[in-house]
XYZ file of C-alpha atoms in Angstrom:
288
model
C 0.000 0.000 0.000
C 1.433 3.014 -0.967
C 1.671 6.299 1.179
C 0.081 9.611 -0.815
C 2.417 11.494 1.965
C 4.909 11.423 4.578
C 2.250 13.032 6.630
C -0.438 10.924 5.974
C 1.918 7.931 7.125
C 2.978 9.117 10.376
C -0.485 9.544 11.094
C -1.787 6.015 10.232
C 1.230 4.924 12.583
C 0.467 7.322 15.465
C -3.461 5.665 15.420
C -1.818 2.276 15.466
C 0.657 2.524 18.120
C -2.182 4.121 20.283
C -4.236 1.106 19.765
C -1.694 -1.791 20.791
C -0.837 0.822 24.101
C -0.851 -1.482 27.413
C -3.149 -0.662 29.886
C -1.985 1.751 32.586
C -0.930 -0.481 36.004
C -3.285 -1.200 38.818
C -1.571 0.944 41.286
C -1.911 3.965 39.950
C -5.026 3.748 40.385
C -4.816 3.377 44.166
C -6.906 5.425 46.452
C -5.895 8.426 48.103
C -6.104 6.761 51.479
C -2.722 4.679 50.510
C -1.122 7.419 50.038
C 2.005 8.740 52.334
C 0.875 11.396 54.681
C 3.935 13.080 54.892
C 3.549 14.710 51.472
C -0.345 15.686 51.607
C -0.916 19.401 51.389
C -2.829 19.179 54.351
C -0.124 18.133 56.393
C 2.021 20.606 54.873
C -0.177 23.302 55.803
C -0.446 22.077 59.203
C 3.154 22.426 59.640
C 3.218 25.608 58.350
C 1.032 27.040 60.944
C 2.702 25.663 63.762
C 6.055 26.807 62.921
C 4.342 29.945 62.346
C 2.237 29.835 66.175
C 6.408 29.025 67.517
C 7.780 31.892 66.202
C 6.366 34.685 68.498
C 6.728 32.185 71.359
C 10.479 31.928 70.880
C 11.043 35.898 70.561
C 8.895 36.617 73.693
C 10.606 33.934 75.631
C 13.901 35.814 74.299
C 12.826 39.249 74.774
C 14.663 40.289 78.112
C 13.327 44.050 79.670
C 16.293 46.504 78.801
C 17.407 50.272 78.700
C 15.923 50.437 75.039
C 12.315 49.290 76.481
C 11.961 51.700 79.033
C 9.678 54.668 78.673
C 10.101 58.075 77.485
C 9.808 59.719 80.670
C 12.174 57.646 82.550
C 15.012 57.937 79.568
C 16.055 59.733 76.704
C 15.591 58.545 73.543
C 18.785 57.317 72.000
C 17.865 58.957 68.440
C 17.822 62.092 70.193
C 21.071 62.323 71.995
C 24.468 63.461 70.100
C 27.468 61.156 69.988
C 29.098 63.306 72.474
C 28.254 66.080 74.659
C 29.099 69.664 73.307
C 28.255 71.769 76.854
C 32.089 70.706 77.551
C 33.150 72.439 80.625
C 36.033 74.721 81.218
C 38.979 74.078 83.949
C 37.985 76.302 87.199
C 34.227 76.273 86.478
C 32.183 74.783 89.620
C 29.817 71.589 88.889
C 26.428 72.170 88.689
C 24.807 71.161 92.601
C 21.100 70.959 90.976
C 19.317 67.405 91.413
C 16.400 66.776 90.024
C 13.621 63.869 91.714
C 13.987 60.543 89.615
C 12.668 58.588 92.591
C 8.683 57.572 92.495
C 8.015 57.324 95.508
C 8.628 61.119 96.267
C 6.213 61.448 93.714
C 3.906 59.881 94.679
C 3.942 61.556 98.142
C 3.397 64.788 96.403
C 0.609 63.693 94.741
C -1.328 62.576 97.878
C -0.436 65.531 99.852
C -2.065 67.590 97.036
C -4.806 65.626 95.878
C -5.965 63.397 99.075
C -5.592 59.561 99.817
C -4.491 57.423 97.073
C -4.074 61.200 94.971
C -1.147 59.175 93.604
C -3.607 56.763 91.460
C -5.810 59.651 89.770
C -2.782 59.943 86.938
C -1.197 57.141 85.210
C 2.613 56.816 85.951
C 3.602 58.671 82.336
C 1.119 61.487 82.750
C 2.147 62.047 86.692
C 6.019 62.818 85.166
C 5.000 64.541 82.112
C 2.893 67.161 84.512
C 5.859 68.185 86.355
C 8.468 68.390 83.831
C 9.571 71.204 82.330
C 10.458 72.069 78.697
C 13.896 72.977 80.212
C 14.442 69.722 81.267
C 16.655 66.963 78.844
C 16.272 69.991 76.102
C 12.526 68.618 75.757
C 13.457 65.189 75.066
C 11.376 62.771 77.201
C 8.293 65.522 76.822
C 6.797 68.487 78.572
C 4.305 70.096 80.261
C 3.389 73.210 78.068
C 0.258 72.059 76.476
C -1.072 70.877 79.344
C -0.409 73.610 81.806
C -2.175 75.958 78.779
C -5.381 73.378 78.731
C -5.299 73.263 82.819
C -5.413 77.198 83.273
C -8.492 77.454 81.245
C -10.077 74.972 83.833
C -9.021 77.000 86.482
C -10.371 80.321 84.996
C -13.535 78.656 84.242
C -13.901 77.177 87.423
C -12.640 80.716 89.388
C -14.967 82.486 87.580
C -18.256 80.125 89.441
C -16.333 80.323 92.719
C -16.491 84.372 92.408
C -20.493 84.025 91.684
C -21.015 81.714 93.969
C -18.970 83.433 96.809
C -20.899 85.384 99.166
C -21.051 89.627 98.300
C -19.008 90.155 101.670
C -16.668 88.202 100.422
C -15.904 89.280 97.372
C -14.008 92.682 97.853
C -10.525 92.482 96.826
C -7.646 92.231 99.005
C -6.243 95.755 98.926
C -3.215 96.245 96.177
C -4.299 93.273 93.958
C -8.184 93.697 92.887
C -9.842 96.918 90.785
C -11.359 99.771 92.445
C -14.863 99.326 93.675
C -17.836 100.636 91.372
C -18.868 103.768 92.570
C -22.708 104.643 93.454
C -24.864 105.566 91.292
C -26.243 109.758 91.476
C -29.866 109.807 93.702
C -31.363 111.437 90.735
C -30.443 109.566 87.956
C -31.342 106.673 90.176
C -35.163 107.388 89.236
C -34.597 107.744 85.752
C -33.160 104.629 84.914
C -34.724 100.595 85.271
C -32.079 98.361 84.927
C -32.825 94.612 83.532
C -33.374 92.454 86.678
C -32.857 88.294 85.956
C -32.289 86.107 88.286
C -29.563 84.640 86.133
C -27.581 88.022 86.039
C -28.066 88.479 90.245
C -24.522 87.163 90.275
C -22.752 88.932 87.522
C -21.840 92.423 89.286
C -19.499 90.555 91.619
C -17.054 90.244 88.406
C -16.576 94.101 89.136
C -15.101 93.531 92.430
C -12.880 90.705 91.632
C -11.797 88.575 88.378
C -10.105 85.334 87.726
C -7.272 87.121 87.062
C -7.017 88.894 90.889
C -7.944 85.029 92.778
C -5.515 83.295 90.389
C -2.532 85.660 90.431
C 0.534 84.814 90.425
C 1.715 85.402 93.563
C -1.336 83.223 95.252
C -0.562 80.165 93.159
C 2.859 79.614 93.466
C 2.769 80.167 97.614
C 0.231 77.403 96.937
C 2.191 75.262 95.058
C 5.671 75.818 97.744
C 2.855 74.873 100.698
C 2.138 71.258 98.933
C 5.971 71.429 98.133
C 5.050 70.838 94.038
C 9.052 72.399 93.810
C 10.243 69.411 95.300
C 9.527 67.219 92.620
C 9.112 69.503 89.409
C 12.025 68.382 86.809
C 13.677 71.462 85.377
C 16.951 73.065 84.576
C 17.718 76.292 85.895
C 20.011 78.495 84.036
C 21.742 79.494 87.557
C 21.291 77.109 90.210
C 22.616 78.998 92.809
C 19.349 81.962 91.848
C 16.368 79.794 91.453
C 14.377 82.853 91.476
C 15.745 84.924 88.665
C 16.134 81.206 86.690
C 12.302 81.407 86.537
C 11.148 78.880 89.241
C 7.826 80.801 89.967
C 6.846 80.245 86.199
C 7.683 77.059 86.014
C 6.257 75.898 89.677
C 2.991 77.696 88.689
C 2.836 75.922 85.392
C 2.995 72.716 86.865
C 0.042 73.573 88.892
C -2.023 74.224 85.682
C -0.466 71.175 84.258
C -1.494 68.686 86.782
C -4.989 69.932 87.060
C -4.894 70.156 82.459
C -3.805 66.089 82.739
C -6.301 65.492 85.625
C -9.452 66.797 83.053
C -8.215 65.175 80.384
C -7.686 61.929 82.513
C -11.506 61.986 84.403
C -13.250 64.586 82.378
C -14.731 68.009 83.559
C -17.056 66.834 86.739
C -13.457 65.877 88.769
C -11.687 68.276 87.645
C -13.765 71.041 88.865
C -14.160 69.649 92.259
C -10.549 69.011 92.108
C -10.131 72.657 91.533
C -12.428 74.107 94.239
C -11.254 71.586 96.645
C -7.955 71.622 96.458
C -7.183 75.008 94.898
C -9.278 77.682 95.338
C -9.972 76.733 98.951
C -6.716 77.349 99.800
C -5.808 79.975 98.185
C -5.844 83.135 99.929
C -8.700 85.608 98.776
């Protein structure tokens, strides 16, 4: 028989060969159950997961507590420090005597003698540093007190401002030197003339004439509060002159941490214990 094409041949011998194939063996055929185990994706899988579940298990047993894991108030950062120190000082100069409170304890004192048994648990232990530190302290590095002694003095205001309504009219005349003139009365005849607007909401409002927020929360009055409870003692700060604490600024900065402490108290419990922190604690002792 003769081939019309090479093609056409390999063809007819492809079909043939397929035909006289031998069947495929018996044990390929097996079922899956006969199979090894130790190659089944499940098993695979399985493994995978546990080696995964040991993994954090070995780096937590590993993980021993060190300098780098301790908080920000307690150390600086070691991004933020300088291969070397560049405040080098010069032969003949004195060493600075300041020390500033690292110990808890003290700190926690303070905070009971100001705010009342267990005062010391009102704060959490990173807010009860940040409230008495200073910007001048560590060059700001383990954080300060600024925006919280800003948020605490509007508390303060706000509450001196009800104590002054509330107060008794007796007892709001200034003390002499630090409060505005009294307002003088009124002419008899023009007294006739005129009919002021009477609400009970306003009865209170004329005693803001005799004294302001500003007059009960001067200066002066808030940091003599703030040396009673000994708040000095513990504040962290760097004074420029060590031997002059009080041209170095230590009545700004003890009075800051005043409005600090209650600022981080508010923001910590919310406005109802913060303003009965602030008439308890402050404007009941300070010295109207």
């Amino acid at each position: 028989m003769a081939f019309s094409s090479p093609r056409a041949g390999l063809s007819i011998s492809r079909r043939v060969l397929q035909q006289c194939k031998p069947p495929l063996p018996l044990q390929s055929f097996a079922s899956p159950a006969t199979r090894s185990f130790s190659r089944s994706p499940a098993r695979q899988q399985e493994a995978s997961f546990e080696n995964m579940a040991a993994e954090p298990a070995t780096d937590a047993a590993d993980a021993v507590p060190n300098e780098q894991d301790m908080p920000r108030w307690a150390k600086t950062p070691d991004r933020m420090k300088a291969p070397f120190s560049l405040a080098i000082p010069k032969e003949g100069d004195a060493a600075p005597a300041w020390k500033i409170n690292e110990d808890p304890a003290v700190l926690d004192e303070f905070y009971e003698r100001f705010l009342g048994r267990n005062g010391h648990k009102l704060l959490p232990e990173e807010l009860k540093w940040l409230a008495v530190t200073h910007k001048s302290f560590d060059q700001g590095r383990r954080g300060f007190n600024t925006r919280l002694a800003h948020f605490g003095r509007q508390v303060l205001v706000l509450e001196a401002v009800r104590f002054i309504m509330a107060t008794p009219a007796g007892l709001s005349a200034p003390v002499e030197g630090e409060g505005a003139e009294p307002v003088p009365e009124p002419a008899a005849e023009l007294e006739a003339d005129r009919k002021p607007f009477e609400h009970p909401a306003l009865a209170n409002i004329d005693k803001l004439s005799f004294m302001q927020p500003q007059t009960l929360l001067s200066q002066g009055k808030i940091t003599r509060l703030a040396f009673r409870i000994r708040l000095n003692e513990v504040v962290r700060w760097q004074p420029r002159n060590a031997q002059d604490l009080k041209n170095s600024g230590q009545t700004i900065v003890v009075h800051s941490a005043l409005y600090a402490i209650v600022g981080a108290l508010s923001l910590q419990h919310g406005a109802a214990v913060a303003s009965r922190i602030c008439r308890d604690r402050i404007l009941s002792r300070l010295e109207i």
